Coordinates of C-alpha atoms and ligand atoms in Angstrom, one line a residue:
M1 CA -36.0 5.9 -10.9
S2 CA -32.8 8.5 -11.4
S3 CA -30.6 7.9 -14.3
Y4 CA -27.2 8.3 -15.0
D5 CA -24.3 8.2 -17.6
V6 CA -22.1 6.3 -14.7
V7 CA -22.6 4.8 -11.7
I8 CA -19.8 3.9 -9.4
I9 CA -20.2 1.3 -6.6
G10 CA -17.6 2.1 -3.9
G11 CA -15.7 5.7 -3.0
G12 CA -12.1 4.6 -2.0
P13 CA -9.1 5.6 -4.5
G14 CA -10.6 3.9 -7.4
G15 CA -14.1 4.8 -7.1
Y16 CA -13.9 8.4 -6.0
N17 CA -11.2 9.0 -8.5
A18 CA -13.5 7.4 -11.3
A19 CA -16.4 9.7 -10.2
I20 CA -14.3 12.9 -10.3
R21 CA -12.6 12.3 -14.0
A22 CA -16.5 11.5 -15.0
G23 CA -17.6 14.7 -13.4
Q24 CA -14.7 16.3 -15.1
L25 CA -15.7 14.8 -18.4
G26 CA -19.1 16.1 -18.4
L27 CA -20.5 12.8 -17.5
K28 CA -23.6 12.5 -15.1
V29 CA -22.2 10.4 -12.3
A30 CA -23.2 9.1 -9.2
C31 CA -21.0 7.7 -6.7
I32 CA -22.6 4.7 -4.0
E33 CA -20.6 4.3 -0.9
G34 CA -21.9 2.5 2.1
R35 CA -19.4 3.8 4.8
E36 CA -20.1 7.0 6.3
T37 CA -17.3 8.5 5.0
L38 CA -15.6 8.8 1.5
G39 CA -12.2 7.3 1.1
G40 CA -12.4 3.7 1.3
T41 CA -10.1 1.4 2.8
C42 CA -6.8 4.2 2.2
L43 CA -8.2 7.1 4.0
N44 CA -10.3 5.8 6.5
V45 CA -8.3 2.7 7.7
G46 CA -5.4 2.3 5.3
C47 CA -2.7 4.5 3.6
M48 CA -3.3 7.6 5.8
P49 CA -4.1 6.5 9.0
S50 CA -0.8 4.3 9.1
K51 CA 1.0 6.7 7.7
A52 CA -0.1 9.3 10.6
L53 CA 0.9 7.2 13.2
L54 CA 4.3 6.1 11.1
H55 CA 5.1 9.7 11.5
A56 CA 4.2 10.2 15.0
S57 CA 5.9 7.2 16.2
E58 CA 9.2 7.9 14.4
L59 CA 9.4 11.3 16.0
Y60 CA 8.7 9.8 19.1
E61 CA 11.7 7.1 19.0
A62 CA 13.7 9.8 18.0
A63 CA 13.0 11.8 21.1
V64 CA 13.1 8.5 23.2
S65 CA 16.1 6.7 21.5
G66 CA 18.6 9.5 22.3
E67 CA 18.5 10.2 18.4
L68 CA 17.6 14.2 19.2
A69 CA 19.9 14.4 21.9
S70 CA 22.8 13.5 19.9
L71 CA 22.0 16.2 17.8
G72 CA 21.6 18.7 20.8
I73 CA 18.0 18.5 21.1
E74 CA 17.7 17.5 24.7
M75 CA 14.1 16.8 26.7
Q76 CA 12.2 14.3 28.8
P77 CA 9.3 12.9 26.1
T78 CA 6.4 11.1 27.2
L79 CA 4.0 9.1 25.2
N80 CA 0.2 10.9 25.0
L81 CA -1.3 7.9 23.1
P82 CA -4.5 9.3 23.1
Q83 CA -3.5 12.8 21.8
M84 CA -1.5 10.6 18.9
M85 CA -4.5 8.7 18.0
K86 CA -6.8 12.1 18.1
Q87 CA -4.6 13.9 15.7
K88 CA -4.6 10.9 13.2
D89 CA -8.2 10.6 13.6
A90 CA -8.7 14.4 12.8
S91 CA -6.2 14.2 9.8
V92 CA -8.3 11.2 8.4
S93 CA -11.6 13.1 8.8
A94 CA -10.1 16.4 7.1
L95 CA -9.1 14.1 4.3
T96 CA -12.5 12.5 3.9
K97 CA -14.3 15.6 3.8
G98 CA -12.1 17.1 1.4
I99 CA -13.1 14.2 -1.1
E100 CA -16.6 15.6 -0.2
F101 CA -15.6 18.9 -1.7
L102 CA -14.3 17.4 -4.7
F103 CA -17.5 15.8 -5.6
R104 CA -19.5 18.8 -5.0
K105 CA -16.8 20.4 -7.5
H106 CA -16.9 17.7 -10.0
K107 CA -20.8 17.9 -9.8
V108 CA -20.2 13.9 -8.3
E109 CA -23.5 13.1 -6.8
W110 CA -22.7 10.8 -3.5
I111 CA -25.4 8.4 -2.8
K112 CA -25.2 7.0 0.6
G113 CA -26.1 3.2 1.0
W114 CA -25.0 -0.1 0.0
G115 CA -25.2 -1.0 -3.8
R116 CA -26.3 -4.1 -5.6
L117 CA -26.5 -5.1 -9.2
N118 CA -29.8 -5.5 -10.2
G119 CA -29.7 -6.7 -13.6
Q120 CA -27.4 -5.0 -16.8
G121 CA -27.7 -1.4 -16.4
R122 CA -29.4 -1.4 -13.2
V123 CA -28.3 -0.7 -9.3
S124 CA -30.2 -0.9 -6.0
V125 CA -28.9 0.9 -3.2
S126 CA -30.0 0.1 0.7
H127 CA -29.8 3.2 2.6
A128 CA -28.9 3.3 6.3
D129 CA -32.6 4.3 7.3
G130 CA -33.9 0.9 5.9
S131 CA -35.3 2.6 2.6
S132 CA -34.1 1.6 -0.8
S133 CA -33.8 3.2 -4.3
E134 CA -33.0 2.0 -7.6
L135 CA -30.5 3.9 -10.2
Q136 CA -30.3 3.6 -14.0
A137 CA -26.7 3.8 -15.8
K138 CA -25.3 3.2 -19.3
D139 CA -22.3 2.1 -17.5
I140 CA -21.8 0.5 -14.0
V141 CA -17.9 0.8 -12.5
I142 CA -17.5 -1.9 -9.6
A143 CA -14.6 -0.4 -7.5
T144 CA -15.9 -2.2 -4.3
G145 CA -11.9 -2.7 -3.0
S146 CA -11.0 -5.7 -0.6
E147 CA -10.8 -6.7 2.9
P148 CA -8.2 -8.6 5.3
T149 CA -7.6 -12.2 4.4
P150 CA -8.6 -14.3 7.4
L151 CA -6.6 -17.1 8.8
A152 CA -7.9 -20.5 9.5
G153 CA -8.0 -21.2 13.6
V154 CA -7.2 -17.6 14.4
S155 CA -10.5 -15.6 14.8
L156 CA -10.3 -12.1 14.7
D157 CA -12.2 -10.3 18.0
N158 CA -10.2 -6.8 17.0
R159 CA -9.9 -6.8 20.9
R160 CA -6.8 -9.2 21.5
I161 CA -6.6 -10.3 17.9
L162 CA -6.7 -7.6 15.7
D163 CA -6.4 -6.9 11.8
S164 CA -4.6 -3.8 10.5
T165 CA -7.8 -1.7 11.5
G166 CA -7.7 -2.9 14.8
A167 CA -4.2 -2.5 14.9
L168 CA -4.3 1.5 14.3
A169 CA -6.8 2.0 17.0
L170 CA -5.3 0.5 19.9
A171 CA -5.8 2.2 23.5
E172 CA -2.7 1.0 24.8
V173 CA 0.8 -0.1 23.7
P174 CA 1.2 -3.7 23.6
K175 CA 4.1 -5.4 25.9
H176 CA 4.2 -8.1 23.3
L177 CA 2.6 -7.8 19.8
V178 CA 2.7 -10.9 17.4
V179 CA 2.2 -10.0 13.9
I180 CA 1.1 -13.1 11.4
G181 CA 2.7 -12.0 8.0
A182 CA 5.9 -10.3 6.7
G183 CA 4.5 -7.8 4.5
V184 CA 3.7 -4.6 4.0
I185 CA 1.2 -4.5 6.8
G186 CA 3.1 -6.1 9.4
L187 CA 6.2 -4.4 8.9
E188 CA 4.8 -1.0 9.1
L189 CA 2.5 -1.5 11.8
G190 CA 5.0 -3.6 13.6
S191 CA 7.2 -0.6 13.3
V192 CA 4.6 2.1 14.7
W193 CA 4.1 -0.6 18.2
R194 CA 7.9 -1.2 18.2
R195 CA 8.8 2.5 18.0
L196 CA 5.9 3.1 20.7
G197 CA 7.4 0.6 23.0
S198 CA 6.5 -2.9 22.2
E199 CA 8.4 -6.1 21.9
V200 CA 7.4 -7.3 18.3
T201 CA 8.0 -10.8 16.7
V202 CA 6.9 -11.3 13.3
V203 CA 5.9 -14.7 12.4
E204 CA 5.9 -15.5 8.5
Y205 CA 5.1 -18.5 6.6
L206 CA 8.1 -18.3 3.9
D207 CA 11.5 -18.3 4.2
R208 CA 12.0 -14.5 3.7
I209 CA 10.1 -11.1 4.2
C210 CA 8.1 -9.3 1.6
P211 CA 7.6 -12.0 -1.2
G212 CA 8.2 -10.4 -4.6
L213 CA 10.6 -7.7 -3.4
D214 CA 13.8 -7.8 -4.8
T215 CA 15.7 -10.3 -2.8
E216 CA 18.8 -8.2 -1.9
T217 CA 16.7 -5.5 -0.9
A218 CA 14.2 -7.6 1.2
K219 CA 17.3 -9.2 2.8
T220 CA 18.9 -5.4 3.8
L221 CA 15.3 -4.4 5.0
Q222 CA 15.4 -7.7 7.1
R223 CA 18.6 -6.8 8.9
T224 CA 17.9 -3.2 9.4
L225 CA 14.6 -3.5 11.2
S226 CA 16.2 -6.8 13.2
K227 CA 18.9 -4.4 14.3
Q228 CA 16.2 -1.9 15.7
G229 CA 14.6 -4.8 17.8
M230 CA 12.0 -6.4 15.6
A231 CA 12.4 -10.4 15.8
F232 CA 11.6 -12.6 12.9
K233 CA 10.2 -16.2 13.1
L234 CA 10.5 -17.1 9.3
G235 CA 9.5 -20.3 7.8
T236 CA 6.8 -20.9 10.7
K237 CA 2.9 -21.3 10.4
V238 CA 0.5 -20.2 12.8
M239 CA -1.4 -23.1 13.8
G240 CA -3.9 -21.7 16.0
A241 CA -4.6 -18.7 18.6
S242 CA -6.6 -18.4 21.5
A243 CA -7.6 -14.8 23.1
T244 CA -8.1 -14.6 26.7
A245 CA -9.1 -11.1 28.5
Q246 CA -5.4 -10.8 29.1
G247 CA -3.4 -12.1 26.0
V248 CA -3.3 -14.7 23.2
E249 CA -1.7 -17.9 23.0
L250 CA -0.3 -18.8 19.9
S251 CA 0.6 -22.3 18.6
L252 CA 3.5 -22.4 15.9
E253 CA 5.0 -24.9 14.0
P254 CA 7.9 -25.2 11.4
A255 CA 6.5 -24.5 7.9
A256 CA 8.4 -28.0 6.5
G257 CA 6.8 -29.7 9.8
G258 CA 7.9 -30.4 13.3
A259 CA 7.7 -29.9 16.7
V260 CA 5.0 -27.6 17.9
E261 CA 5.9 -24.4 20.2
Q262 CA 3.6 -22.0 22.4
L263 CA 3.9 -17.9 21.9
Q264 CA 2.5 -15.7 24.3
A265 CA 1.6 -12.2 23.3
D266 CA -1.1 -9.6 24.4
Y267 CA -1.9 -8.8 21.2
V268 CA -1.9 -10.6 17.6
L269 CA -2.0 -8.8 14.1
V270 CA -2.9 -10.8 11.3
A271 CA -1.6 -9.3 8.4
I272 CA -1.8 -12.3 5.3
G273 CA -2.8 -10.3 2.6
R274 CA -6.3 -8.7 1.5
R275 CA -8.9 -10.4 -0.8
P276 CA -11.3 -8.9 -3.2
Y277 CA -14.6 -7.6 -1.4
T278 CA -17.7 -8.4 -3.3
E279 CA -20.2 -9.2 -0.5
G280 CA -23.9 -8.4 -1.3
L281 CA -22.7 -7.1 -4.8
G282 CA -25.2 -9.1 -6.6
L283 CA -22.7 -10.2 -9.3
E284 CA -25.1 -13.3 -9.7
N285 CA -27.7 -11.0 -10.9
V286 CA -25.9 -9.9 -13.8
G287 CA -23.5 -13.1 -14.8
I288 CA -20.3 -12.2 -13.3
T289 CA -18.2 -15.0 -11.6
P290 CA -15.2 -14.3 -9.5
D291 CA -12.2 -16.4 -9.7
K292 CA -10.7 -18.8 -7.3
R293 CA -9.5 -16.1 -5.4
G294 CA -12.5 -13.8 -5.3
M295 CA -10.9 -11.5 -7.9
L296 CA -13.6 -10.0 -10.6
D297 CA -11.6 -10.6 -14.2
N298 CA -11.1 -7.8 -16.6
Q299 CA -9.9 -6.8 -20.2
Q300 CA -8.9 -2.9 -20.2
H301 CA -11.1 -2.8 -17.2
R302 CA -14.2 -4.3 -18.7
S303 CA -15.7 -7.3 -17.3
A304 CA -17.7 -9.8 -19.1
V305 CA -20.7 -8.2 -19.1
P306 CA -21.1 -5.2 -21.3
G307 CA -21.5 -2.2 -19.4
I308 CA -20.0 -3.3 -16.7
W309 CA -16.4 -2.4 -15.7
V310 CA -13.9 -3.2 -13.2
I311 CA -11.2 -1.1 -11.3
G312 CA -9.0 -1.4 -8.1
D313 CA -8.3 -4.0 -5.5
V314 CA -11.2 -5.9 -6.4
T315 CA -9.3 -6.9 -9.6
S316 CA -6.0 -8.2 -10.6
G317 CA -2.6 -6.3 -10.0
P318 CA -1.1 -5.1 -6.9
M319 CA -3.4 -3.5 -4.0
L320 CA -2.3 -0.2 -4.0
A321 CA -4.2 3.1 -4.0
H322 CA -2.4 4.7 -6.8
K323 CA -2.9 1.7 -9.1
A324 CA -6.9 1.9 -8.6
E325 CA -6.4 5.7 -9.4
D326 CA -4.7 4.9 -12.6
E327 CA -7.0 2.5 -13.5
A328 CA -10.0 4.7 -12.5
I329 CA -9.1 7.6 -15.3
A330 CA -8.1 4.8 -17.7
C331 CA -11.5 2.9 -17.3
I332 CA -13.5 6.9 -17.3
E333 CA -11.6 7.7 -20.5
R334 CA -12.7 4.5 -22.1
I335 CA -16.1 5.0 -21.3
A336 CA -16.3 8.4 -22.6
G337 CA -14.8 7.0 -25.9
H338 CA -11.0 8.1 -25.5
A339 CA -8.3 6.1 -25.8
A340 CA -6.2 5.5 -22.5
E341 CA -3.7 2.7 -21.0
V342 CA -2.5 2.0 -17.6
N343 CA 1.4 0.8 -17.6
Y344 CA 1.2 -1.9 -15.2
G345 CA 5.3 -2.2 -15.5
A346 CA 5.8 1.3 -14.1
I347 CA 3.9 1.1 -10.9
P348 CA 5.6 2.0 -7.9
S349 CA 5.4 0.3 -4.7
V350 CA 6.9 1.8 -1.0
I351 CA 7.0 0.1 2.5
Y352 CA 6.8 3.1 4.8
T353 CA 9.8 1.7 7.4
K354 CA 12.5 3.3 8.3
P355 CA 14.6 3.3 6.0
E356 CA 11.7 3.4 3.6
V357 CA 12.0 0.7 0.5
A358 CA 10.6 1.7 -3.0
T359 CA 10.7 -0.2 -6.1
V360 CA 9.3 -0.1 -9.9
G361 CA 10.0 -2.2 -12.7
L362 CA 11.4 -5.6 -12.6
T363 CA 13.6 -7.2 -9.8
E364 CA 16.7 -9.1 -10.6
E365 CA 14.9 -12.4 -9.8
Q366 CA 12.5 -11.8 -12.6
L367 CA 15.1 -10.9 -15.0
K368 CA 17.0 -13.8 -14.6
A369 CA 13.8 -15.9 -14.8
D370 CA 13.0 -14.3 -18.0
G371 CA 16.8 -14.9 -19.3
R372 CA 17.4 -11.1 -19.9
A373 CA 21.2 -10.0 -19.9
Y374 CA 21.1 -6.7 -17.7
K375 CA 23.7 -4.5 -16.0
V376 CA 23.4 -3.6 -11.9
G377 CA 24.2 -0.1 -11.0
K378 CA 24.6 0.4 -7.0
F379 CA 25.3 3.4 -4.9
P380 CA 25.2 3.5 -1.3
F381 CA 23.7 6.1 0.9
T382 CA 26.8 6.1 3.1
A383 CA 28.3 7.7 0.3
N384 CA 25.6 10.3 0.0
S385 CA 26.8 13.6 1.6
R386 CA 23.0 14.8 2.6
A387 CA 22.2 11.4 4.0
K388 CA 25.6 11.2 5.9
I389 CA 25.3 14.6 7.3
N390 CA 21.7 13.8 8.5
H391 CA 22.9 10.4 10.2
E392 CA 20.5 8.1 7.9
A393 CA 23.2 6.7 5.5
E394 CA 21.6 3.3 5.6
G395 CA 20.7 1.6 2.3
F396 CA 21.2 1.9 -1.3
V397 CA 19.8 2.8 -4.6
K398 CA 20.0 -0.3 -6.9
V399 CA 19.4 0.4 -10.9
L400 CA 18.9 -2.5 -13.2
A401 CA 19.6 -1.6 -17.1
D402 CA 19.5 -3.7 -20.2
E403 CA 22.8 -4.9 -21.2
R404 CA 22.4 -4.0 -24.8
T405 CA 20.3 -1.1 -24.9
D406 CA 21.1 0.3 -21.5
Q407 CA 17.1 0.9 -21.0
I408 CA 16.2 1.0 -17.2
L409 CA 14.3 -1.9 -16.3
G410 CA 13.8 -1.9 -12.2
V411 CA 14.9 0.4 -9.7
H412 CA 15.4 -0.7 -6.0
I413 CA 15.9 1.8 -3.1
I414 CA 16.2 1.0 0.5
G415 CA 17.1 4.4 2.1
P416 CA 15.8 7.8 3.2
S417 CA 12.9 9.4 1.6
A418 CA 13.3 6.1 -0.9
G419 CA 9.3 6.8 -1.3
E420 CA 9.8 10.0 -2.9
L421 CA 13.0 9.7 -4.8
I422 CA 11.1 6.4 -6.7
G423 CA 9.2 9.0 -8.7
E424 CA 12.1 9.9 -10.9
Y425 CA 12.4 6.7 -12.0
C426 CA 8.9 6.0 -12.6
V427 CA 9.2 9.1 -15.1
A428 CA 12.5 7.1 -16.5
L429 CA 10.5 4.1 -16.7
E430 CA 7.6 6.0 -18.4
F431 CA 10.1 7.4 -21.0
S432 CA 12.3 4.3 -21.6
A433 CA 15.2 6.3 -20.1
S434 CA 18.8 4.7 -20.3
A435 CA 20.9 4.8 -17.3
E436 CA 22.9 7.3 -19.2
D437 CA 20.5 9.6 -19.3
I438 CA 19.8 9.6 -15.8
A439 CA 23.7 9.7 -15.3
L440 CA 24.1 12.7 -17.7
I441 CA 21.1 14.8 -15.8
C442 CA 22.0 17.2 -13.3
H443 CA 20.9 16.7 -9.7
P444 CA 20.7 19.3 -6.7
H445 CA 23.5 19.0 -4.6
P446 CA 23.0 18.2 -1.2
T447 CA 20.2 15.8 -1.7
R448 CA 19.7 12.3 -2.0
S449 CA 18.8 12.4 -5.4
E450 CA 22.3 12.6 -6.1
A451 CA 22.5 8.6 -5.0
L452 CA 20.0 8.3 -8.0
R453 CA 22.4 9.6 -10.4
Q454 CA 25.4 8.0 -9.1
A455 CA 23.5 4.6 -9.3
A456 CA 22.9 5.0 -12.7
M457 CA 26.6 6.3 -13.6
S458 CA 27.6 3.0 -11.6
V459 CA 25.6 1.2 -14.4
H460 CA 28.5 2.0 -16.5
G461 CA 31.3 1.7 -13.9
W462 CA 31.7 5.3 -13.3
A463 CA 29.9 6.5 -10.1
M464 CA 32.3 9.2 -9.1
Q465 CA 31.4 9.3 -5.6
A466 CA 32.1 5.8 -4.0
Ligands
FAD1 P1 -11.2 0.7 -1.3 O1 -10.4 1.8 -0.7 O2 -11.3 -0.5 -0.6 O3 -12.5 1.3 -1.1 C1 -14.1 0.2 -1.6 C2 -14.9 1.3 -0.8 O4 -16.2 0.6 -1.6 C3 -15.2 1.3 0.3 O5 -15.0 2.3 1.1 C4 -16.1 0.2 0.9 O6 -17.2 0.7 2.0 C5 -17.0 0.3 -0.4 N1 -18.2 -0.7 -1.1 C6 -17.9 -2.3 -0.8 N2 -18.8 -2.7 -1.2 C7 -20.0 -1.5 -1.7 C8 -21.2 -1.6 -2.0 N3 -21.7 -2.7 -2.4 N4 -21.8 -0.3 -2.2 C9 -21.3 0.8 -1.8 N5 -20.1 0.8 -1.1 C10 -19.6 -0.1 -1.2 N6 -2.0 1.4 -0.9 C11 -1.0 2.3 -1.1 O7 -1.1 2.6 -2.5 N7 -0.5 3.0 -0.3 C12 0.0 2.6 1.2 O8 0.5 3.4 1.9 C13 -1.2 1.8 1.4 N8 -1.0 1.5 2.9 C14 -2.1 0.7 3.3 C15 -2.3 0.4 4.8 C16 -3.2 -0.6 5.2 C17 -3.3 -0.8 6.4 C18 -4.0 -1.1 4.3 C19 -5.3 -1.8 4.9 C20 -3.9 -0.8 3.1 C21 -3.1 0.0 2.4 N9 -3.1 0.4 0.8 C22 -1.9 1.5 0.7 C23 -3.7 -0.4 0.0 C24 -4.8 0.7 -0.5 O9 -5.7 1.0 0.6 C25 -5.7 -0.1 -1.5 O10 -4.7 -0.7 -2.4 C26 -6.8 0.9 -1.9 O11 -7.8 1.5 -1.0 C27 -7.6 0.4 -3.1 O12 -8.8 1.1 -3.5 P2 -10.2 0.8 -4.0 O13 -10.8 2.1 -4.1 O14 -10.0 -0.2 -4.9 O15 -11.3 0.3 -2.7
NAD2 P1 1.1 -8.8 1.9 O1 0.8 -9.6 1.0 O2 2.0 -7.7 1.7 O3 2.1 -9.7 3.2 C1 1.3 -11.0 3.4 C2 2.5 -11.4 4.2 O4 2.2 -12.9 5.0 C3 3.2 -12.4 3.3 O5 4.9 -12.1 3.5 C4 2.8 -13.8 2.9 O6 3.7 -14.9 2.7 C5 2.6 -13.9 4.4 N1 1.5 -14.8 4.6 C6 0.4 -15.5 4.0 N2 -0.1 -16.4 4.9 C7 0.5 -16.8 5.8 C8 0.5 -17.5 6.8 N3 -0.8 -18.0 7.0 N4 1.2 -17.5 8.1 C9 2.3 -16.6 8.0 N5 2.2 -15.7 7.1 C10 1.4 -15.7 5.8 O7 -0.2 -8.3 2.6 P2 -0.4 -7.4 3.9 O8 0.6 -7.0 4.5 O9 -1.6 -7.8 4.5 O10 -0.8 -6.0 3.1 C11 -2.3 -6.3 2.2 C12 -2.0 -5.3 1.1 O11 -2.0 -4.1 1.4 C13 -0.8 -5.6 0.1 O12 -1.1 -6.4 -1.1 C14 -0.4 -4.4 -0.2 O13 -0.6 -3.9 -1.6 C15 -1.1 -3.3 0.5 N6 -0.7 -2.2 1.5 C16 0.2 -1.6 0.8 C17 0.8 -0.8 1.4 C18 1.7 0.3 1.0 O14 1.7 0.4 0.1 N7 2.8 0.9 1.6 C19 0.9 -0.6 3.0 C20 -0.1 -1.6 3.5 C21 -0.8 -2.5 2.5

């Protein structure tokens, strides 16, 4: 039986970052991953392939919509979907091999196979050739991630009725794609296929898109996506969907009750959330019981069982790759006996639509619910010279600061490169900066980042450029 300081189950952003950090700290570490490649959901079927298609489809739309022609670039573009998928797959493959390289560099042993807890300090692994092996470890980290939440009455076949993995690998552009769920996956992948020529209808149970997102920002996003041609059916529930070789027939009903309506699509994407993945993990062998939603509880990454730790999508908190990475670092530092903490109040989140949406900290709704007195500073990208010159002036930066102390409490951006811009405010939140701090910092001209400064000035009513 091989023996380790740490054995990590799962090779996604939680698991692979934990493994690398453990290797850096001189711990003897193995990472068990059942997939053929490392990188988990994020690299294989999540963040990275979706961003590859978002990038390519954005350029395609700029070419076919006349946007490039308006800049004086004329061409007759045609879509080569197999090539678009091929370049996505090639990038994904390069990234997953990159993790293998990092494992070698940091002396992490990759154990290929499916891990199963086999008592405290013991994990058995089933390998693809049918053999199995047994590992021993002082500490075990569960980083087994998540899987798509199924919808009752709608059976996924990944031919006509797809989850996100199916929607990242379609061989043709749907004529009519129905997306169930107006969350991050639905809006990102819905945008990809709409840009490539699909009619896209998004069916959402609630009466708004992106629950949890600052309401003003969510409304602006919905308005912009509607202008781009995405249709929304809010407050609507899907009662069932039946697939044929040609397409799918859906039955819908108002969430509040009412007449049933039929909707035809040639493909359906189910994107109603993800749930923790713990199948076959042997939790019962160590006495860990998931909560109602299948989540594994943790206290500073420790499970209820000494020596077993949990990080990433399989436990509470936002299901984001960078949250899993943060937890990975803190968990391994703690295993190594160091002090470490994750600041859950400063985890950003980004929706990679056009325009992008990026947020960090509290929303106005949360501040109101907490009864906290706050000030709002807002600056529109129409008044930002760089955004204007690039014809991408939709959206705004909104800064929420404590009325008394001026401490920045939340920032919500919808606009060009919002995902890159939010980093500045993540630093601001971590350093407990005030709006005045940002307002007094020199920002380069002409950049979109000037809108960040102007919004901070606006908290005190002296935005100079709007
Ligand atoms: P995972 O990445 O799910 O990795 C878990 C790994 O464990 C998997 O590879 C699995 O095969 C393996 N595993 C499970 N059980 C076992 C076992 N018993 N033995 C061995 N191996 C096992 N997040 C962002 O921050 N930004 C984005 O832009 C973004 N885009 C996304 C787009 C899509 C379409 C999807 C689906 C997700 C996206 N996410 C994004 C979410 C992100 O992918 C996850 O939050 C992240 O991958 C979670 O990391 P993790 O390590 O906890 O789990
Ligand atoms: P989500 O939680 O973002 O959105 C799900 C949506 O489906 C919600 O609006 C919800 O109200 C709706 N819904 C739930 N049940 C429904 C039903 N029966 N009928 C109609 N609508 C229903 O989930 P997602 O879009 O599936 O994404 C899953 C996770 O992946 C997210 O938690 C997100 O953190 C992560 N992700 C992140 C990114 C990113 O960071 N850019 C991209 C993709 C995915």
